[in-house]
Tab-separated table of C-alpha atoms in Angstrom:
chain	number	residue	atom	x	y	z
A	78	UNK	CA	-3.412	-35.063	-17.476
A	79	UNK	CA	-1.422	-35.295	-20.683
A	80	UNK	CA	0.106	-32.683	-22.996
A	81	UNK	CA	2.310	-32.962	-26.053
A	82	UNK	CA	4.300	-29.819	-25.280
A	83	UNK	CA	6.170	-28.700	-22.225
A	84	UNK	CA	4.977	-25.809	-20.099
A	85	UNK	CA	7.218	-23.476	-18.173
A	86	UNK	CA	6.690	-23.178	-14.441
A	87	UNK	CA	5.210	-19.720	-14.959
A	88	UNK	CA	2.768	-21.011	-17.595
A	89	UNK	CA	1.726	-23.765	-15.199
A	90	UNK	CA	0.991	-21.165	-12.518
A	91	UNK	CA	-0.887	-18.825	-14.834
A	92	UNK	CA	-3.236	-21.538	-16.155
A	93	UNK	CA	-4.549	-22.340	-12.645
A	94	UNK	CA	-7.924	-21.366	-11.301
A	95	UNK	CA	-8.202	-19.593	-7.954
A	96	UNK	CA	-7.537	-22.175	-5.252
A	97	UNK	CA	-6.861	-22.604	-1.539
A	98	UNK	CA	-3.162	-21.722	-1.919
A	99	UNK	CA	-4.017	-18.426	-3.631
A	100	UNK	CA	-6.519	-17.710	-0.865
A	101	UNK	CA	-3.948	-18.522	1.822
A	102	UNK	CA	-1.340	-16.241	0.243
A	103	UNK	CA	-3.852	-13.419	-0.248
A	104	UNK	CA	-5.095	-13.545	3.338
A	105	UNK	CA	-1.614	-13.942	4.840
A	106	UNK	CA	-0.205	-10.943	2.948
A	107	UNK	CA	-3.492	-9.083	3.408
A	108	UNK	CA	-3.302	-9.293	7.200
A	109	UNK	CA	0.201	-7.836	7.029
A	110	UNK	CA	-1.148	-5.123	4.746
A	111	UNK	CA	-3.971	-4.358	7.209
A	112	UNK	CA	-1.446	-4.034	10.032
A	113	UNK	CA	0.493	-1.553	7.896
A	114	UNK	CA	-2.651	0.489	7.288
A	115	UNK	CA	-3.585	0.384	10.957
A	116	UNK	CA	-0.228	1.906	11.808
A	117	UNK	CA	-0.393	4.638	9.141
A	118	UNK	CA	-3.963	5.441	10.116
A	119	UNK	CA	-3.226	5.476	13.834
A	120	UNK	CA	-0.614	8.198	13.583
A	121	UNK	CA	-3.165	10.752	12.355
A	122	UNK	CA	-5.212	10.131	15.520
A	123	UNK	CA	-2.152	9.814	17.753
A	124	UNK	CA	-0.757	13.163	16.617
A	125	UNK	CA	-3.976	14.934	17.566
A	126	UNK	CA	-3.810	13.300	21.012
A	127	UNK	CA	-0.096	14.022	21.515
A	128	UNK	CA	-0.711	17.667	20.663
A	129	UNK	CA	-3.250	17.769	23.504
A	130	UNK	CA	-0.848	15.992	25.905
A	131	UNK	CA	0.503	18.649	28.286
A	132	UNK	CA	3.904	16.943	28.345
A	133	UNK	CA	4.328	17.456	24.582
A	134	UNK	CA	1.878	20.238	23.607
A	135	UNK	CA	2.913	20.001	19.955
A	136	UNK	CA	2.638	23.064	17.758
A	137	UNK	CA	1.075	22.876	14.291
A	138	UNK	CA	4.560	22.689	12.762
A	139	UNK	CA	5.697	19.942	15.141
A	140	UNK	CA	2.579	17.926	14.314
A	141	UNK	CA	3.490	18.130	10.631
A	142	UNK	CA	7.020	16.864	11.442
A	143	UNK	CA	5.653	13.767	13.186
A	144	UNK	CA	3.310	13.083	10.275
A	145	UNK	CA	5.980	13.613	7.617
A	146	UNK	CA	8.964	11.848	9.201
A	147	UNK	CA	7.263	8.483	8.785
A	148	UNK	CA	7.024	9.092	5.054
A	149	UNK	CA	10.750	9.876	4.945
A	150	UNK	CA	11.296	6.370	6.289
A	151	UNK	CA	8.726	4.941	3.852
A	152	UNK	CA	10.511	6.551	0.905
A	153	UNK	CA	13.851	5.057	1.949
A	154	UNK	CA	12.240	1.740	2.835
A	155	UNK	CA	10.396	1.449	-0.486
A	156	UNK	CA	13.571	2.018	-2.503
A	157	UNK	CA	15.753	-0.275	-0.388
A	158	UNK	CA	13.051	-2.878	0.195
A	159	UNK	CA	12.337	-3.363	-3.493
A	160	UNK	CA	16.010	-3.720	-4.403
A	161	UNK	CA	16.699	-6.046	-1.458
A	162	UNK	CA	13.637	-8.162	-2.308
A	163	UNK	CA	15.013	-8.708	-5.805
A	164	UNK	CA	18.287	-9.806	-4.198
A	165	UNK	CA	17.219	-11.759	-1.086
A	166	UNK	CA	13.599	-12.670	-1.790
A	167	UNK	CA	10.079	-11.299	-1.399
A	168	UNK	CA	9.279	-13.497	1.605
A	169	UNK	CA	12.388	-12.446	3.510
A	170	UNK	CA	11.752	-8.734	3.063
A	171	UNK	CA	8.077	-8.956	4.013
A	172	UNK	CA	8.766	-10.729	7.303
A	173	UNK	CA	11.747	-8.620	8.366
A	174	UNK	CA	10.015	-5.339	7.517
A	175	UNK	CA	6.936	-6.328	9.564
A	176	UNK	CA	9.145	-7.135	12.551
A	177	UNK	CA	11.028	-3.849	12.188
A	178	UNK	CA	8.052	-1.526	12.259
A	179	UNK	CA	6.375	-3.559	15.014
A	180	UNK	CA	9.366	-3.062	17.319
A	181	UNK	CA	9.608	0.614	16.415
A	182	UNK	CA	5.972	1.130	17.442
A	183	UNK	CA	6.851	0.002	20.945
A	184	UNK	CA	9.677	2.545	21.001
A	185	UNK	CA	7.310	5.302	19.877
A	186	UNK	CA	4.782	4.343	22.575
A	187	UNK	CA	7.561	4.748	25.171
A	188	UNK	CA	8.796	8.096	23.818
A	189	UNK	CA	9.339	10.865	26.351
A	190	UNK	CA	10.280	13.742	24.041
A	191	UNK	CA	9.832	14.974	20.479
A	192	UNK	CA	13.204	13.699	19.113
A	193	UNK	CA	12.416	10.145	20.264
A	194	UNK	CA	8.976	10.397	18.671
A	195	UNK	CA	10.550	11.444	15.398
A	196	UNK	CA	13.280	8.782	15.363
A	197	UNK	CA	10.805	6.027	16.213
A	198	UNK	CA	8.416	7.186	13.525
A	199	UNK	CA	11.266	7.264	10.992
A	200	UNK	CA	12.123	3.609	11.727
A	201	UNK	CA	8.444	2.636	11.552
A	202	UNK	CA	8.377	4.192	8.097
A	203	UNK	CA	11.393	2.148	6.989
A	204	UNK	CA	9.543	-1.081	7.737
A	205	UNK	CA	6.262	0.079	6.232
A	206	UNK	CA	7.862	1.339	3.042
A	207	UNK	CA	9.760	-1.899	2.480
A	208	UNK	CA	6.779	-4.200	3.017
A	209	UNK	CA	3.990	-2.651	0.922
A	210	UNK	CA	5.331	-2.864	-2.667
A	211	UNK	CA	7.007	-6.232	-2.022
A	212	UNK	CA	3.781	-7.860	-0.785
A	213	UNK	CA	1.853	-6.712	-3.854
A	214	UNK	CA	4.657	-8.005	-6.076
A	215	UNK	CA	4.523	-11.462	-4.455
A	216	UNK	CA	0.739	-11.756	-4.826
A	217	UNK	CA	0.804	-10.594	-8.461
A	218	UNK	CA	3.527	-13.131	-9.315
A	219	UNK	CA	1.463	-16.069	-8.032
A	220	UNK	CA	-1.913	-14.898	-9.341
A	221	UNK	CA	-3.475	-16.572	-12.409
A	222	UNK	CA	-3.216	-14.246	-15.393
A	223	UNK	CA	-6.975	-13.652	-15.698
A	224	UNK	CA	-7.286	-12.791	-11.996
A	225	UNK	CA	-3.994	-11.010	-11.361
A	226	UNK	CA	-5.403	-7.494	-11.237
A	227	UNK	CA	-8.400	-8.492	-9.142
A	228	UNK	CA	-6.309	-10.334	-6.546
A	229	UNK	CA	-3.882	-7.435	-6.242
A	230	UNK	CA	-6.742	-4.993	-5.670
A	231	UNK	CA	-8.276	-7.376	-3.121
A	232	UNK	CA	-4.910	-7.409	-1.335
A	233	UNK	CA	-5.000	-3.623	-1.299
A	234	UNK	CA	-8.556	-3.763	0.121
A	235	UNK	CA	-7.078	-5.044	3.382
A	236	UNK	CA	-5.741	-1.507	3.731
A	237	UNK	CA	-9.308	-0.353	4.317
A	238	UNK	CA	-9.730	-2.960	7.059
A	239	UNK	CA	-6.609	-1.718	8.818
A	240	UNK	CA	-7.593	1.928	8.439
A	241	UNK	CA	-11.069	1.223	9.841
A	242	UNK	CA	-9.497	-0.536	12.846
A	243	UNK	CA	-7.211	2.478	13.333
A	244	UNK	CA	-10.204	4.813	13.188
A	245	UNK	CA	-12.049	2.742	15.800
A	246	UNK	CA	-8.987	2.672	18.084
A	247	UNK	CA	-8.659	6.424	17.610
A	248	UNK	CA	-12.318	7.050	18.385
A	249	UNK	CA	-12.682	4.624	21.317
A	250	UNK	CA	-9.312	3.939	23.001
A	251	UNK	CA	-7.637	7.355	22.839
A	252	UNK	CA	-10.491	9.491	24.310
A	253	UNK	CA	-11.253	6.900	27.035
A	254	UNK	CA	-7.730	6.520	28.414
A	255	UNK	CA	-6.579	10.090	29.007
A	256	UNK	CA	-2.960	11.145	28.448
A	257	UNK	CA	-1.922	7.482	28.116
A	258	UNK	CA	-4.438	6.838	25.344
A	259	UNK	CA	-2.095	7.480	22.445
A	260	UNK	CA	0.595	5.274	24.022
A	261	UNK	CA	-1.875	2.417	24.455
A	262	UNK	CA	-3.040	2.891	20.854
A	263	UNK	CA	0.534	2.617	19.570
A	264	UNK	CA	0.999	-0.667	21.421
A	265	UNK	CA	-1.435	-2.203	18.935
A	266	UNK	CA	1.237	-1.458	16.345
A	267	UNK	CA	3.486	-4.057	18.000
A	268	UNK	CA	1.271	-6.887	16.723
A	269	UNK	CA	3.313	-7.220	13.471
A	270	UNK	CA	6.279	-8.559	15.467
A	271	UNK	CA	4.301	-11.669	16.352
A	272	UNK	CA	2.623	-11.882	12.975
A	273	UNK	CA	5.965	-11.763	11.139
A	274	UNK	CA	6.911	-15.100	12.733
A	275	UNK	CA	3.581	-16.647	11.715
A	276	UNK	CA	3.791	-15.211	8.195
A	277	UNK	CA	7.272	-16.642	7.668
A	278	UNK	CA	5.849	-20.145	8.001
A	279	UNK	CA	2.797	-19.682	5.796
A	280	UNK	CA	3.777	-17.872	2.603
A	281	UNK	CA	5.868	-19.246	-0.290
A	282	UNK	CA	8.804	-17.525	-1.929
A	283	UNK	CA	8.268	-16.116	-5.428
A	284	UNK	CA	8.779	-18.752	-8.151
A	285	UNK	CA	10.226	-16.115	-10.461
A	286	UNK	CA	12.707	-15.093	-7.762
A	287	UNK	CA	13.698	-18.733	-7.146
A	288	UNK	CA	14.230	-19.228	-10.888
A	289	UNK	CA	16.346	-16.099	-11.073
A	290	UNK	CA	18.532	-17.457	-8.256
A	291	UNK	CA	18.851	-20.895	-9.884
A	292	UNK	CA	16.880	-22.656	-7.114
A	293	UNK	CA	15.087	-25.044	-9.459
A	294	UNK	CA	13.954	-27.615	-6.882
A	295	UNK	CA	12.369	-25.025	-4.604
A	296	UNK	CA	10.634	-23.367	-7.547
A	297	UNK	CA	9.261	-26.725	-8.721
A	298	UNK	CA	8.024	-27.552	-5.231
A	299	UNK	CA	6.159	-24.237	-4.984
A	300	UNK	CA	4.523	-24.686	-8.400
A	301	UNK	CA	3.509	-28.253	-7.576
A	302	UNK	CA	1.848	-27.151	-4.311
A	303	UNK	CA	-0.314	-24.640	-6.174
A	304	UNK	CA	-1.165	-27.207	-8.867
A	305	UNK	CA	-2.224	-29.810	-6.301
A	306	UNK	CA	-4.478	-27.219	-4.656
A	307	UNK	CA	-6.290	-26.982	-8.020
A	308	UNK	CA	-6.439	-30.768	-8.338
A	309	UNK	CA	-3.822	-30.882	-11.106
A	310	UNK	CA	-1.175	-33.622	-11.181
A	311	UNK	CA	1.346	-32.596	-13.823
A	312	UNK	CA	3.334	-35.367	-15.475
A	313	UNK	CA	6.969	-35.064	-16.505
A	314	UNK	CA	6.100	-34.607	-20.199
A	315	UNK	CA	4.436	-31.305	-19.344
A	316	UNK	CA	7.137	-29.929	-17.082
A	317	UNK	CA	9.809	-27.766	-18.640
A	318	UNK	CA	13.452	-27.998	-17.729
A	319	UNK	CA	14.676	-25.737	-14.958
A	320	UNK	CA	15.083	-22.141	-15.978
A	321	UNK	CA	18.560	-20.676	-16.126
A	322	UNK	CA	19.254	-17.850	-13.667
A	323	UNK	CA	18.362	-14.527	-15.208
A	324	UNK	CA	21.244	-12.186	-16.050
A	325	UNK	CA	22.036	-9.469	-13.559
A	326	UNK	CA	20.218	-6.242	-14.336
A	327	UNK	CA	21.089	-2.874	-12.788
A	328	UNK	CA	18.392	-0.539	-11.524
A	329	UNK	CA	19.411	2.023	-14.162
A	330	UNK	CA	17.699	-0.329	-16.613
A	331	UNK	CA	14.426	1.158	-15.349
A	332	UNK	CA	15.307	4.162	-17.486
A	333	UNK	CA	16.431	2.245	-20.571
A	334	UNK	CA	14.714	2.748	-23.905
A	335	UNK	CA	12.054	0.095	-23.304
A	336	UNK	CA	11.074	1.032	-19.743
A	337	UNK	CA	11.816	4.762	-19.420
A	338	UNK	CA	8.328	6.034	-20.324
A	339	UNK	CA	6.616	3.452	-18.115
A	340	UNK	CA	8.885	4.270	-15.184
A	341	UNK	CA	8.336	8.020	-15.499
A	342	UNK	CA	4.556	7.805	-15.976
A	343	UNK	CA	3.885	5.387	-13.116
A	344	UNK	CA	6.208	7.411	-10.858
A	345	UNK	CA	4.290	10.622	-11.610
A	346	UNK	CA	1.033	8.866	-10.729
A	347	UNK	CA	2.525	7.566	-7.469
A	348	UNK	CA	3.712	11.077	-6.597
A	349	UNK	CA	0.356	12.740	-7.240
A	350	UNK	CA	-1.757	10.110	-5.438
A	351	UNK	CA	0.563	10.050	-2.419
A	352	UNK	CA	0.513	13.831	-2.145
A	353	UNK	CA	-3.276	14.045	-2.328
A	354	UNK	CA	-4.148	11.026	-0.200
A	355	UNK	CA	-1.704	11.451	2.668
A	356	UNK	CA	-2.096	15.195	2.709
A	357	UNK	CA	-5.840	14.813	3.112
A	358	UNK	CA	-6.147	11.841	5.433
A	359	UNK	CA	-3.142	12.508	7.697
A	360	UNK	CA	-4.669	15.817	8.747
A	361	UNK	CA	-8.355	14.903	8.536
A	362	UNK	CA	-9.010	14.313	12.276
A	363	UNK	CA	-7.275	17.579	13.189
A	364	UNK	CA	-8.893	19.613	10.392
A	365	UNK	CA	-12.396	18.411	11.186
A	366	UNK	CA	-11.815	19.042	14.898
A	367	UNK	CA	-10.867	22.623	14.019
A	368	UNK	CA	-13.885	23.005	11.705
A	369	UNK	CA	-16.490	21.627	14.125
A	370	UNK	CA	-14.760	22.223	17.473
A	371	UNK	CA	-15.222	18.737	18.927
A	372	UNK	CA	-12.438	16.165	18.598
A	373	UNK	CA	-14.501	13.282	20.005
A	374	UNK	CA	-17.343	13.727	17.491
A	375	UNK	CA	-15.058	14.320	14.525
A	376	UNK	CA	-13.101	11.146	15.272
A	377	UNK	CA	-16.342	9.275	14.645
A	378	UNK	CA	-16.841	11.227	11.401
A	379	UNK	CA	-13.529	9.808	10.184
A	380	UNK	CA	-14.672	6.297	11.144
A	381	UNK	CA	-17.708	6.719	8.867
A	382	UNK	CA	-15.512	7.990	6.025
A	383	UNK	CA	-13.120	5.075	6.509
A	384	UNK	CA	-15.972	2.585	6.090
A	385	UNK	CA	-16.469	3.901	2.546
A	386	UNK	CA	-13.002	2.666	1.571
A	387	UNK	CA	-14.151	-0.961	1.301
A	388	UNK	CA	-16.823	-0.379	-1.387
A	389	UNK	CA	-14.235	1.635	-3.332
A	390	UNK	CA	-11.795	-1.271	-3.290
A	391	UNK	CA	-14.406	-3.889	-4.151
A	392	UNK	CA	-15.691	-1.874	-7.105
A	393	UNK	CA	-12.123	-1.420	-8.338
A	394	UNK	CA	-11.461	-5.166	-7.956
A	395	UNK	CA	-14.453	-5.921	-10.181
A	396	UNK	CA	-13.770	-3.230	-12.790
A	397	UNK	CA	-10.044	-3.911	-13.125
A	398	UNK	CA	-10.733	-7.223	-14.887
A	399	UNK	CA	-14.077	-6.188	-16.414
A	400	UNK	CA	-12.976	-3.063	-18.295
A	401	UNK	CA	-9.189	-3.136	-17.783
A	402	UNK	CA	-6.531	-1.478	-15.642
A	403	UNK	CA	-6.225	1.805	-17.516
A	404	UNK	CA	-9.958	2.682	-17.813
A	405	UNK	CA	-10.489	1.762	-14.161
A	406	UNK	CA	-7.559	3.915	-13.056
A	407	UNK	CA	-8.834	6.893	-15.042
A	408	UNK	CA	-12.393	6.436	-13.741
A	409	UNK	CA	-11.364	6.455	-10.092
A	410	UNK	CA	-8.926	9.336	-10.518
A	411	UNK	CA	-11.598	11.478	-12.182
A	412	UNK	CA	-13.997	10.620	-9.338
A	413	UNK	CA	-11.308	11.433	-6.759
A	414	UNK	CA	-10.742	14.816	-8.407
A	415	UNK	CA	-14.441	15.693	-8.381
A	416	UNK	CA	-15.228	14.527	-4.847
A	417	UNK	CA	-12.080	16.054	-3.323
A	418	UNK	CA	-13.062	19.377	-4.890
A	419	UNK	CA	-16.586	19.009	-3.475
A	420	UNK	CA	-15.173	18.173	-0.029
A	421	UNK	CA	-13.084	21.338	-0.170
A	422	UNK	CA	-16.298	23.385	-0.078
A	423	UNK	CA	-18.290	21.159	2.322
A	424	UNK	CA	-19.560	23.120	5.310
A	425	UNK	CA	-22.268	21.188	7.157
A	426	UNK	CA	-21.777	17.847	8.880
A	427	UNK	CA	-24.007	16.186	6.269
A	428	UNK	CA	-21.938	17.609	3.401
A	429	UNK	CA	-18.652	16.631	5.046
A	430	UNK	CA	-19.836	13.056	5.609
A	431	UNK	CA	-21.374	12.671	2.145
A	432	UNK	CA	-18.475	14.050	0.120
A	433	UNK	CA	-15.948	12.643	2.586
A	434	UNK	CA	-17.261	9.118	2.026
A	435	UNK	CA	-17.303	9.526	-1.758
A	436	UNK	CA	-13.803	11.017	-1.676
A	437	UNK	CA	-12.579	8.158	0.510
A	438	UNK	CA	-14.038	5.481	-1.789
A	439	UNK	CA	-12.550	7.124	-4.904
A	440	UNK	CA	-9.128	7.654	-3.324
A	441	UNK	CA	-8.805	4.046	-2.212
A	442	UNK	CA	-10.186	2.604	-5.440
A	443	UNK	CA	-7.423	4.462	-7.288
A	444	UNK	CA	-4.864	3.070	-4.831
A	445	UNK	CA	-6.065	-0.451	-5.510
A	446	UNK	CA	-5.597	-0.133	-9.268
A	447	UNK	CA	-2.215	1.531	-8.781
A	448	UNK	CA	-0.896	-1.438	-6.816
A	449	UNK	CA	-2.359	-3.824	-9.400
A	450	UNK	CA	-0.767	-2.232	-12.444
A	451	UNK	CA	2.644	-1.199	-11.070
A	452	UNK	CA	4.286	-4.665	-10.795
A	453	UNK	CA	2.935	-5.616	-14.244
A	454	UNK	CA	4.954	-2.867	-15.915
A	455	UNK	CA	8.383	-4.336	-15.101
A	456	UNK	CA	10.266	-7.573	-15.909
A	457	UNK	CA	10.910	-10.087	-13.128
A	458	UNK	CA	14.456	-9.021	-12.242
A	459	UNK	CA	13.291	-5.423	-11.903
A	460	UNK	CA	9.745	-5.974	-10.700
A	461	UNK	CA	10.211	-5.333	-6.991
A	462	UNK	CA	12.860	-2.674	-7.674
A	463	UNK	CA	10.612	-0.896	-10.191
A	464	UNK	CA	7.623	-0.971	-7.879
A	465	UNK	CA	9.844	0.098	-4.988
A	466	UNK	CA	11.318	3.017	-6.934
A	467	UNK	CA	7.897	4.369	-7.927
A	468	UNK	CA	6.644	3.907	-4.370
A	469	UNK	CA	9.701	5.631	-2.882
A	470	UNK	CA	9.219	8.675	-5.130
A	471	UNK	CA	5.590	8.706	-4.047
A	472	UNK	CA	6.677	8.707	-0.427
A	473	UNK	CA	8.690	11.861	-1.047
A	474	UNK	CA	5.423	13.499	-2.062
A	475	UNK	CA	3.840	12.011	1.058
A	476	UNK	CA	6.575	13.703	3.105
A	477	UNK	CA	5.784	17.067	1.545
A	478	UNK	CA	2.007	16.749	1.826
A	479	UNK	CA	1.595	16.995	5.644
A	480	UNK	CA	4.232	19.761	5.749
A	481	UNK	CA	2.325	21.726	3.123
A	482	UNK	CA	-0.982	21.689	5.009
A	483	UNK	CA	-0.058	24.302	7.682
A	484	UNK	CA	1.212	26.585	4.897
A	485	UNK	CA	-1.969	26.166	2.836
A	486	UNK	CA	-4.145	26.661	5.914
A	487	UNK	CA	-2.278	29.860	6.716
A	488	UNK	CA	-2.828	31.163	3.185
A	489	UNK	CA	-6.581	30.513	3.546
A	490	UNK	CA	-6.890	31.922	7.106
A	491	UNK	CA	-7.410	28.465	8.570
A	492	UNK	CA	-10.030	27.224	6.119
A	493	UNK	CA	-9.600	23.843	4.460
A	494	UNK	CA	-10.827	24.836	0.975
A	495	UNK	CA	-7.482	25.790	-0.595
A	496	UNK	CA	-5.808	22.688	0.854
A	497	UNK	CA	-8.282	20.280	-0.734
A	498	UNK	CA	-8.365	22.204	-4.010
A	499	UNK	CA	-4.616	21.523	-4.251
A	500	UNK	CA	-5.216	17.833	-3.562
A	501	UNK	CA	-7.895	17.742	-6.266
A	502	UNK	CA	-5.409	19.284	-8.688
A	503	UNK	CA	-2.919	16.510	-7.877
A	504	UNK	CA	-5.534	13.896	-8.773
A	505	UNK	CA	-6.252	15.733	-12.018
A	506	UNK	CA	-2.555	15.575	-12.957
A	507	UNK	CA	-2.475	11.860	-12.122
A	508	UNK	CA	-5.487	11.404	-14.425
A	509	UNK	CA	-3.628	13.028	-17.314
A	510	UNK	CA	-0.583	10.824	-16.750
A	511	UNK	CA	-2.745	7.678	-16.708
A	512	UNK	CA	-3.632	8.122	-20.376
A	513	UNK	CA	0.023	7.272	-21.186
A	514	UNK	CA	-0.098	3.883	-19.419
A	515	UNK	CA	-0.231	0.637	-21.429
A	516	UNK	CA	-3.161	-1.728	-20.825
A	517	UNK	CA	-1.870	-4.784	-18.939
A	518	UNK	CA	-5.053	-6.846	-18.509
A	519	UNK	CA	-4.604	-10.524	-19.529
A	520	UNK	CA	-0.958	-9.925	-20.444
A	521	UNK	CA	1.898	-12.147	-19.334
A	522	UNK	CA	4.338	-10.868	-16.741
A	523	UNK	CA	7.598	-10.356	-18.616
A	524	UNK	CA	10.699	-12.169	-17.493
């Protein structure tokens, strides 16, 4: 091919069509994402089983500690992981964080008392929190401009796959294996240790990160690999000179004049969605068991609800490029508000399944758009740090959510209505905040 003007490495990436390298990156990061979701989903089933284990016999308050301590780790991990990814690389942080929470799962499976359970879960959270925002940042930085939002939502859709696997493990493995069931289930969480080694060999480092670190040859090699996958052989007249390393930017720049409103708005949305989602789904197996009096049957109810997550993600992936990030976000948040409110008053099994599935699809569709838009709001040197900061603040809300459920249940004499009304209110507040977001569809990622 021949051009009269030079293109930057980023422009060369953004002009590409979806190719085998994009697919490889999406699937590789997506499998890691699914393993994350499997772990987060498993703990809601594991806690119900541990509470029934005579050796532990957890109280309602102790159950909330186990659920919340992981989110403490996720909050710390998200903040540190984003900053460290901007310093040491996206690829490095993804692989090390996967290995960390995989090893910690083994420790939790071997726990013999409540303190060891809590410490292990805290370390698991550190790894989970560091990996999630960094993986979405890496995918968004390689995605062609016209497909960036869709690919990021498709990455997030792997969360549904992991959650469904967790629900199946919870419904099949735990009841069939007695007091050891929850320990066996947690051993599945050790898979990321092996996968981290595989992932290290199959994903590229971010071109923007390599440019920022002055690694011109590595950046050029990565761009060329993606071009060749699209059948493009770029001649020297088209290639730009190597980019100079970007100036050092401190994290306080997130609250400078240009980024302050974006940082605050996206952080509020992260807080509200985390509070509503993790408050609802962390306790769902236990709450439904209390409502219907049969843990085995209600575990299968949660499997059915988990299946609805995939259509929610796929619809979001289509809409995010069709009508834009902001309208899609608002649409799913409004739906989440309505269906969470309906679930609050669901009494029969049919009502619980119907509104539970709709609530699940709306919740996860909103998550998909959130992960798509967050990295787009920040410049390269602050992208992982900005996404990590918003995610870490969200994790603080996720810490509070499971702890709040016993209090809300007590206020409503054990009924779930007040609890889910509060979660619906959180989604309504997130909806209001979304109106202040800029529309990022088809826009360039700023440097």
